[in-house]
Coordinates of C-alpha atoms in Angstrom, one line a residue:
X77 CA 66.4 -14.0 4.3
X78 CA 63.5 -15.9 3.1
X79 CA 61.1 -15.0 5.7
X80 CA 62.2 -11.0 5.1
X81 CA 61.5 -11.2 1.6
X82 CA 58.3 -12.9 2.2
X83 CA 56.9 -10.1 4.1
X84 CA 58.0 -7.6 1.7
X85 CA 56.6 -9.6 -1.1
X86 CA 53.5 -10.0 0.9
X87 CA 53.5 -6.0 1.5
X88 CA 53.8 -5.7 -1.7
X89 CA 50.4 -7.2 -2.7
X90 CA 48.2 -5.6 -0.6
X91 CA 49.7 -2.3 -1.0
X92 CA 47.2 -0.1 -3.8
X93 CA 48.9 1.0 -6.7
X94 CA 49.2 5.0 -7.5
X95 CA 46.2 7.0 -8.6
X96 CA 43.5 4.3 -7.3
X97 CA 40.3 5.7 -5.0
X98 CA 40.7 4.3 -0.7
X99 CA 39.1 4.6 1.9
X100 CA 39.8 4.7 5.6
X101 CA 38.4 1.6 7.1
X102 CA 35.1 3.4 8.8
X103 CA 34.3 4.9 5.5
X104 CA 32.6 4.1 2.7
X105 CA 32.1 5.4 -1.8
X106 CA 29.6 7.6 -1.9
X107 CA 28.4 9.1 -5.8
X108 CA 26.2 11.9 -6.6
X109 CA 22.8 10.5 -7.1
X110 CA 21.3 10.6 -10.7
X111 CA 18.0 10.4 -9.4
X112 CA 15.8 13.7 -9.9
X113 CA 13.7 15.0 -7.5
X114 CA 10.2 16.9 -6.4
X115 CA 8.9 18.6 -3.4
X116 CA 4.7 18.8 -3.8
X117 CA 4.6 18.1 -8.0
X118 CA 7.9 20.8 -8.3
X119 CA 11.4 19.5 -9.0
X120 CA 14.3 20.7 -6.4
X121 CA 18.0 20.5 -6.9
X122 CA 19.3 18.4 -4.1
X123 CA 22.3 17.3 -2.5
X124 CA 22.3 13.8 -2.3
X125 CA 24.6 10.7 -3.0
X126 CA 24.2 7.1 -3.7
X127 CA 26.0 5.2 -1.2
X128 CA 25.8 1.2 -1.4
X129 CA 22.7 1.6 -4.5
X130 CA 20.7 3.6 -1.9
X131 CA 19.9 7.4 -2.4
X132 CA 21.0 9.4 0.7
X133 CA 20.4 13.3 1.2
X134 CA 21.0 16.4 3.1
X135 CA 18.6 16.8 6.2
X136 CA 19.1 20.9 5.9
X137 CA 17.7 20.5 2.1
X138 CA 14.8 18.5 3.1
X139 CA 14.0 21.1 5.8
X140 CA 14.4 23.8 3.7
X141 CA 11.9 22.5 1.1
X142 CA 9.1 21.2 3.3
X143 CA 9.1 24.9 5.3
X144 CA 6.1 26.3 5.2
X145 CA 3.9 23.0 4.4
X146 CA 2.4 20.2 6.5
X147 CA 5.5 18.6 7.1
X148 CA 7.9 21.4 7.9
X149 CA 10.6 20.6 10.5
X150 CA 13.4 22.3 12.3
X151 CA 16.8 21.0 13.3
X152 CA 19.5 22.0 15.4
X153 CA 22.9 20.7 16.2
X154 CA 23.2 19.4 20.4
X155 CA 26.9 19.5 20.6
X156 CA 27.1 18.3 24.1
X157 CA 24.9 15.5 23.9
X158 CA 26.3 14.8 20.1
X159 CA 23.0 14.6 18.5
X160 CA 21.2 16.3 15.8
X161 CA 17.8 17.3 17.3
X162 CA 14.3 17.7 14.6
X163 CA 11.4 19.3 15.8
X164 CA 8.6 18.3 13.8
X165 CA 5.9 21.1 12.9
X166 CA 8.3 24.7 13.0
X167 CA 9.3 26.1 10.2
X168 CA 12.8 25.6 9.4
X169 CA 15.7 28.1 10.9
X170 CA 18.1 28.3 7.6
X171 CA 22.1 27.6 8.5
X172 CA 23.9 31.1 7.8
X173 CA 25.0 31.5 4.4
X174 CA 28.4 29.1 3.8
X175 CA 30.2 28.9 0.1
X176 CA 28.2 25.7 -1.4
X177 CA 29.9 22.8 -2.3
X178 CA 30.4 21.4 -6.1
X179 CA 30.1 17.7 -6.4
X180 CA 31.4 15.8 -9.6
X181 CA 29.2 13.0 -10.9
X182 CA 32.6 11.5 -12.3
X183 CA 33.8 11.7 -8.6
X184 CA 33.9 8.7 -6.2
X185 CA 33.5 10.9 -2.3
X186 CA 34.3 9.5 1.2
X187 CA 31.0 9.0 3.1
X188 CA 31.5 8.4 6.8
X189 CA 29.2 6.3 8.9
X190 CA 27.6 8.8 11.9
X191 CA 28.1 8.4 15.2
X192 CA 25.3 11.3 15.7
X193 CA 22.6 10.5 17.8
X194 CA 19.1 11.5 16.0
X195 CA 16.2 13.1 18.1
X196 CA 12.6 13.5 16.9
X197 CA 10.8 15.2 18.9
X198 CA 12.9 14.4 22.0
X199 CA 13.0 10.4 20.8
X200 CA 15.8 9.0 20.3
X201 CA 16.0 7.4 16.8
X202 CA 17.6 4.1 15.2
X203 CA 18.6 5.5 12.1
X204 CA 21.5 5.3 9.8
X205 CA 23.4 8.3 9.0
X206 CA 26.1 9.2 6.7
X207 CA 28.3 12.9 6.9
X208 CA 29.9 14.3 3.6
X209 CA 32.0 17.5 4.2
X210 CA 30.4 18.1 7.7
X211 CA 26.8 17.4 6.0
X212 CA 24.7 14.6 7.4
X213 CA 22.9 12.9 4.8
X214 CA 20.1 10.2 5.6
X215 CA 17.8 8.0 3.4
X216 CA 14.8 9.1 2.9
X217 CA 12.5 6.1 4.1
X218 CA 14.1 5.9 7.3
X219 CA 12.5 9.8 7.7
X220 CA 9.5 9.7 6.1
X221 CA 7.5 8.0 9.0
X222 CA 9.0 10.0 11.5
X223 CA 8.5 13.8 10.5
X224 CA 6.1 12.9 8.2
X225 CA 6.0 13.1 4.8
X226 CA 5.1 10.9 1.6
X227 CA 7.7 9.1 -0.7
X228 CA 7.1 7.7 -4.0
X229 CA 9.9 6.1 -6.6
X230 CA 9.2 5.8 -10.5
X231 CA 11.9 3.5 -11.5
X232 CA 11.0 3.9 -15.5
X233 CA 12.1 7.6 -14.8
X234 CA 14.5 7.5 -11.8
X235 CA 12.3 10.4 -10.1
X236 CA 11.9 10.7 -6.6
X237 CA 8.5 12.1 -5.4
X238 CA 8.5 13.6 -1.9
X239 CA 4.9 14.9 -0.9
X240 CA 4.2 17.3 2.3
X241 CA 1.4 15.3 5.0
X242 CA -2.0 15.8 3.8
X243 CA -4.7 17.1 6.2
X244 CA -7.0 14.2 7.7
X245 CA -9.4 12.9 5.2
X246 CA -8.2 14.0 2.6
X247 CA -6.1 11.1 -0.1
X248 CA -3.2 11.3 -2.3
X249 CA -4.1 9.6 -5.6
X250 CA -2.1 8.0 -8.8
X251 CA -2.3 10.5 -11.5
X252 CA -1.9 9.7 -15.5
X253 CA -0.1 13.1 -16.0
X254 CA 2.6 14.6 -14.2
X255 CA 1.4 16.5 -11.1
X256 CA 2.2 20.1 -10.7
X257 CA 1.3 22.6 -7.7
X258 CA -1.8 23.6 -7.6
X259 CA -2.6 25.1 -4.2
X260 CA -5.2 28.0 -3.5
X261 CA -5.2 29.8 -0.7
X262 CA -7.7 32.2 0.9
X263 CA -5.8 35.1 0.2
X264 CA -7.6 37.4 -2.4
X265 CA -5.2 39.6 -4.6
X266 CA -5.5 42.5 -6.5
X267 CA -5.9 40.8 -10.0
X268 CA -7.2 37.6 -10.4
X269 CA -6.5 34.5 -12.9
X270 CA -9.1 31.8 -14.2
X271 CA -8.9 28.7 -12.7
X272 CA -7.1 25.8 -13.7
X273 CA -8.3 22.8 -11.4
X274 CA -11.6 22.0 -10.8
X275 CA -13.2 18.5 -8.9
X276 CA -16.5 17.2 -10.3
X277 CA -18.7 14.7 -8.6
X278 CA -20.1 12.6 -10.8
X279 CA -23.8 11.3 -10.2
X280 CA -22.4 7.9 -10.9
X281 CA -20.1 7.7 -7.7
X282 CA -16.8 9.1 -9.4
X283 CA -14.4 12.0 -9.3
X284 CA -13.2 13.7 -12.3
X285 CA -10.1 15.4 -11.6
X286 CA -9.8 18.4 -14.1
X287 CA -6.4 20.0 -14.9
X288 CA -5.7 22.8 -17.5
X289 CA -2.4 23.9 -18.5
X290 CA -1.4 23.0 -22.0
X291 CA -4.4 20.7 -22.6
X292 CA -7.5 20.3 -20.6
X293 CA -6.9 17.2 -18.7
X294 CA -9.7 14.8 -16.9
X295 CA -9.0 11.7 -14.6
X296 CA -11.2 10.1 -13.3
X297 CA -11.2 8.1 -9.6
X298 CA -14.0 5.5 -8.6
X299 CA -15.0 5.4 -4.7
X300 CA -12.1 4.3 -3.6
X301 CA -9.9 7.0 -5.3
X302 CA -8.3 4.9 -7.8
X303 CA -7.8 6.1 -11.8
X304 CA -10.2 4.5 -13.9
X305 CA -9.8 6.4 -16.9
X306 CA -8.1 9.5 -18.2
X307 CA -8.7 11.9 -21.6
X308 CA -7.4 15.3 -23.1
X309 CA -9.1 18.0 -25.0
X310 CA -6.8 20.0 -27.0
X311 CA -7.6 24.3 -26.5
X312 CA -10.0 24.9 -29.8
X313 CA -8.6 28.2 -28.8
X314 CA -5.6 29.5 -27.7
X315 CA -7.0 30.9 -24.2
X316 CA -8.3 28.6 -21.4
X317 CA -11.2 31.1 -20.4
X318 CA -13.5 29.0 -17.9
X319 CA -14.9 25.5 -17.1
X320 CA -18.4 24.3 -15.8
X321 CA -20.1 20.7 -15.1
X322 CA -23.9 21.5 -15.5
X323 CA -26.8 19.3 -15.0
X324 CA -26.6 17.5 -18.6
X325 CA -23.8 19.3 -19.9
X326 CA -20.2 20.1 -19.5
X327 CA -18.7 23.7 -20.8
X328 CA -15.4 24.7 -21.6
X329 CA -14.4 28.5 -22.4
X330 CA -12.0 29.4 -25.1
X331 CA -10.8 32.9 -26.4
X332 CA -8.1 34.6 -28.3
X333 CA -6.7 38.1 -28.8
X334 CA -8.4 40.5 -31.5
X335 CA -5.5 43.5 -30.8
X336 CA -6.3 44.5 -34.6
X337 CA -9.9 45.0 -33.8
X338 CA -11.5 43.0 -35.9
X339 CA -15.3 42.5 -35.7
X340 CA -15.5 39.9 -37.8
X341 CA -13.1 38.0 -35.5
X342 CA -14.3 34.9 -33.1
X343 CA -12.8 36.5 -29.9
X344 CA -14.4 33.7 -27.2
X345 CA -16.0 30.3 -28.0
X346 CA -18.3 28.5 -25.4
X347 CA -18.1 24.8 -26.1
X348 CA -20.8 22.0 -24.8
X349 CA -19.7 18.3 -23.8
X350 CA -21.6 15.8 -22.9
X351 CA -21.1 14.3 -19.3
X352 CA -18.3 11.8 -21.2
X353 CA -16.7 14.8 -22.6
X354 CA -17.8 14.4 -26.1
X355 CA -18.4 17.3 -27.9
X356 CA -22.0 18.1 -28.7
X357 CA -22.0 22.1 -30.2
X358 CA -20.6 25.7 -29.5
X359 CA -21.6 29.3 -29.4
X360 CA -19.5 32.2 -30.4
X361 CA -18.9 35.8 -29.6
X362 CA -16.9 37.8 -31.9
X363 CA -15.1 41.1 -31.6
X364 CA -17.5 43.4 -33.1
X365 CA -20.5 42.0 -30.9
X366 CA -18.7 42.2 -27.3
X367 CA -16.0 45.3 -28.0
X368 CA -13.5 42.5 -27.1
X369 CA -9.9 43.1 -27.8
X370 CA -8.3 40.6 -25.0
X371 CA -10.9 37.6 -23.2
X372 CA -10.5 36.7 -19.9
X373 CA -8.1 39.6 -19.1
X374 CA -7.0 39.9 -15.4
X375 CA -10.2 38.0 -13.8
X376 CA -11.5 34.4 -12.9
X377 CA -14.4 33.6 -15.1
X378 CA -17.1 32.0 -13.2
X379 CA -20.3 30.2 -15.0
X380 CA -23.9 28.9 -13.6
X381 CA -26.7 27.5 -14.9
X382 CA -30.8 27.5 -14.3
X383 CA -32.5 25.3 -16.5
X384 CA -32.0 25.9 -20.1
X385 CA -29.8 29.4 -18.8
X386 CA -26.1 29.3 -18.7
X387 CA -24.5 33.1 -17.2
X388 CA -21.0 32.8 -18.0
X389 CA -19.8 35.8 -15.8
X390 CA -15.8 36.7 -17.2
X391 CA -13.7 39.8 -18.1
X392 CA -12.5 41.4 -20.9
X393 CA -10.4 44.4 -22.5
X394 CA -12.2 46.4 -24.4
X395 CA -11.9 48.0 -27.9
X396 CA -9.7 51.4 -27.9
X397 CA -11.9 54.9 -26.7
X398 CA -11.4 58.2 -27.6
X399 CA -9.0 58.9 -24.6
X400 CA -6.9 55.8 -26.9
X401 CA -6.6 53.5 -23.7
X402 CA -8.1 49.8 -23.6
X403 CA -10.3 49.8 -20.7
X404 CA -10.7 46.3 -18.8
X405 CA -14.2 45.5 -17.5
X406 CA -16.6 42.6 -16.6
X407 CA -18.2 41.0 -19.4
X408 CA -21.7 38.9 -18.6
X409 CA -22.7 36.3 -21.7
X410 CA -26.2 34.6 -21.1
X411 CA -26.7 31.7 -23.0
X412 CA -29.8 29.7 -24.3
X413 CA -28.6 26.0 -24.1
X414 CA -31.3 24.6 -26.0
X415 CA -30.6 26.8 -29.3
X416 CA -27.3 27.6 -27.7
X417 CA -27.2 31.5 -28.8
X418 CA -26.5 34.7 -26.5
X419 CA -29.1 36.4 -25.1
X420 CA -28.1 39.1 -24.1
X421 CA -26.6 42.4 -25.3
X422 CA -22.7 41.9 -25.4
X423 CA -22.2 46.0 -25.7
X424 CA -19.6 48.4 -24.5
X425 CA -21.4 48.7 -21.1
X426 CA -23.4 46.4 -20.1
X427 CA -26.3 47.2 -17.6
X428 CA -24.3 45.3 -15.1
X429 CA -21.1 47.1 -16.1
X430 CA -18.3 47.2 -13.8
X431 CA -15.1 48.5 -14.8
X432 CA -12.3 47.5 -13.4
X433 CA -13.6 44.0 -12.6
X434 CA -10.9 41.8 -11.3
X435 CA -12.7 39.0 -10.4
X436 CA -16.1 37.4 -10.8
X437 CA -18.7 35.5 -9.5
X438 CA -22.1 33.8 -10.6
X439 CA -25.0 31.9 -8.9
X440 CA -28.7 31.3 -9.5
X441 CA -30.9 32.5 -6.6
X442 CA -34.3 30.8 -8.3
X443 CA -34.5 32.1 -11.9
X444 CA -32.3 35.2 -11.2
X445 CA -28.6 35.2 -11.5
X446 CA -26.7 37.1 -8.6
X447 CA -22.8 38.5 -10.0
X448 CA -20.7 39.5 -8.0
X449 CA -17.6 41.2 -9.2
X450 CA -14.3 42.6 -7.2
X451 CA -13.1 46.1 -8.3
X452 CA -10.3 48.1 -7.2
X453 CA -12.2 51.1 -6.3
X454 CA -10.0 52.3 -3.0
X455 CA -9.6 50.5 -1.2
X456 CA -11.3 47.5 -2.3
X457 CA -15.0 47.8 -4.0
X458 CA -17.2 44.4 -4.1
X459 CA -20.2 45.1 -7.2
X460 CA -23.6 43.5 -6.3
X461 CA -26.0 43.1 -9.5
X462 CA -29.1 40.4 -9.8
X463 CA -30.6 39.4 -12.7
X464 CA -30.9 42.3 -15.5
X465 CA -28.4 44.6 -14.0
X466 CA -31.4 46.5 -12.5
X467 CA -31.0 45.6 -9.1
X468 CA -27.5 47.3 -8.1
X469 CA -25.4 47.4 -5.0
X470 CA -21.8 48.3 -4.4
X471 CA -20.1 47.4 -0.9

């Protein structure tokens, strides 16, 4: 009788009390991750779990979110061979549409180890799988090298940083602000919007990496591509109109909105730094001068510079007609940067006029400034005018 209640007693121990989280013995706790996450400088809701205080996600959301970039990568399931197969390179096939899964924070989940073989590429892989509800979910390290891509951890903010391959010589850099998408492509649309990043060589070596969103933003990167310094300019104006690093000089455009049509009103502000970014002096244009009612409207804003001559070549909407419409057109400033005043006449129509000017363009060809504007004549209509608007070509 002793030995019976022995076993029982024994039984008894190592049985887990009601209401308690187990496991089956190949398994393992798995919690959704509190890390946050971002594809190329853009946060992305993921799928992923914490399993043994290492951050494991879903292959299908990686694939979905590298599509289309450097590092996209198909997958498909091999079920006679039992392996999940990535093909680096092809944009990613998406699963057919299922009912998505809720996960609880407050939730401990059963992860279980994979016995899935992985294939990259045809190559059998050593790497350490987990599936979740039929998902297989893999750490991110042990994929990075293999598809490729680029991982970066901030521990002060518990961000995860995945960045698509970049192209051969070309380098990922350490920013002081937060990195956002900025990607141009050579595709030219109907309307166009002033640019917001701009790279400067500086005659000292360095880079100055300029970024406008809020606040117009400049790192700078020595010749090995590491941040040596970083500043902010706050908008003097609300409107970010245009940037240009000259020979001696650095100019920033600022504008606001004169929709009462005042003439009296300071509608676009050309500002002069130094090469440090210091400010030095300004010229303005107001409403009543330049018929402007919105700055900048629908183009790029381009400026260029000839010795002491600064064309900043932008766009504007212009003070109501009689036909009581606000008609958008190019507007051409010429500035004397050793009084800094305009030279030129700022008028309704200019004698480069172009109307509807969508984007712009400016270079020196010796003393004479060549613009170059994009209308929307049908189809398309590209506006050719040198120097005093005299010489005048449309393609």
């Amino acid at each position: 009788m002793k030995r019976i209640f022995s076993i029982l007693l024994m039984l008894l121990l190592v049985t887990p009390a009601l209401g308690t989280t187990t496991f089956a013995s190949n398994t393992v706790k798995a919690k959704v991750t509190e890390s946050s996450t971002y594809f190329d400088g853009e946060q992305r809701n993921l799928n992923g779990f914490n399993i043994s205080n290492n951050n494991y996600f879903r292959l299908r959301d990686l694939a979905e979110y590298f599509s289309g970039t450097s590092s996209q990568f198909d997958l498909t399931w091999n079920k006679a061979n039992n392996a999940i197969e990535i093909i680096t390179g092809q944009a990613y096939t998406p699963e057919k549409k299922t009912t998505s899964n809720y996960y609880s924070r407050n939730k401990n989940y059963a992860a279980t180890l994979s016995s899935s073989k992985v294939l990259v590429n045809g190559q059998l892989q050593s790497i350490t799988a987990y599936n979740i509800d039929d998902n297989n979910y893999f750490q991110l390290r042990d994929l990075a090298g293999k598809i490729p891509f680029d991982i970066e951890f901030d521990v002060q903010s518990d961000r995860i940083s995945l960045f698509s391959k970049i192209p051969d010589h070309a380098y990922r850099v350490k920013t002081a602000a937060v990195a956002e998408s900025n990607g141009e492509s050579s595709y030219f649309p109907r309307w166009k919007s002033t640019a917001s990043s701009y790279l400067v060589n500086n005659k000292d070596g360095t880079v100055s990496v300029i970024e406008v969103n809020k606040e117009f933003t400049i790192e700078t990167y020595n010749e090995k591509y590491e941040l040596t310094g970083n500043k902010s300019i706050p908008f003097e104006l609300p409107v970010f109109g245009g940037f240009f690093s000259g020979e001696k000089y650095n100019y920033i455009a600022f504008g606001q909105e004169n929709r009462e049509e005042n003439d009296s009103k300071e509608v676009i502000r050309i500002v002069r730094y130094d090469k440090s970014f210091n400010r030095v002096d300004s010229v303005s244009i107001k409403g009543g001068e330049s018929y402007t009612v919105s700055p900048f409207d629908s183009g790029s804003g381009r400026m260029a510079e000839a010795g002491d001559t600064l064309v900043f070549h932008t766009s504007r909407t212009r003070y109501t007609t009689e036909d009581k419409l606000n008609h958008q057109s190019q507007l051409t400033i010429i500035v004397n940067t050793k009084t800094m005043t305009v030279t030129n006449d700022l008028g309704r129509f200019q004698k480069n006029h172009v109307s509807h000017s969508f984007d712009q363009y400016v270079l020196f060809d010796g003393t004479a400034h060549v613009l170059v504007d994009h209308g929307d004549a049908y189809p398309r209509s590209i506006v050719l005018n040198k120097g005093d608007g005299a010489s005048y070509n449309e393609v």
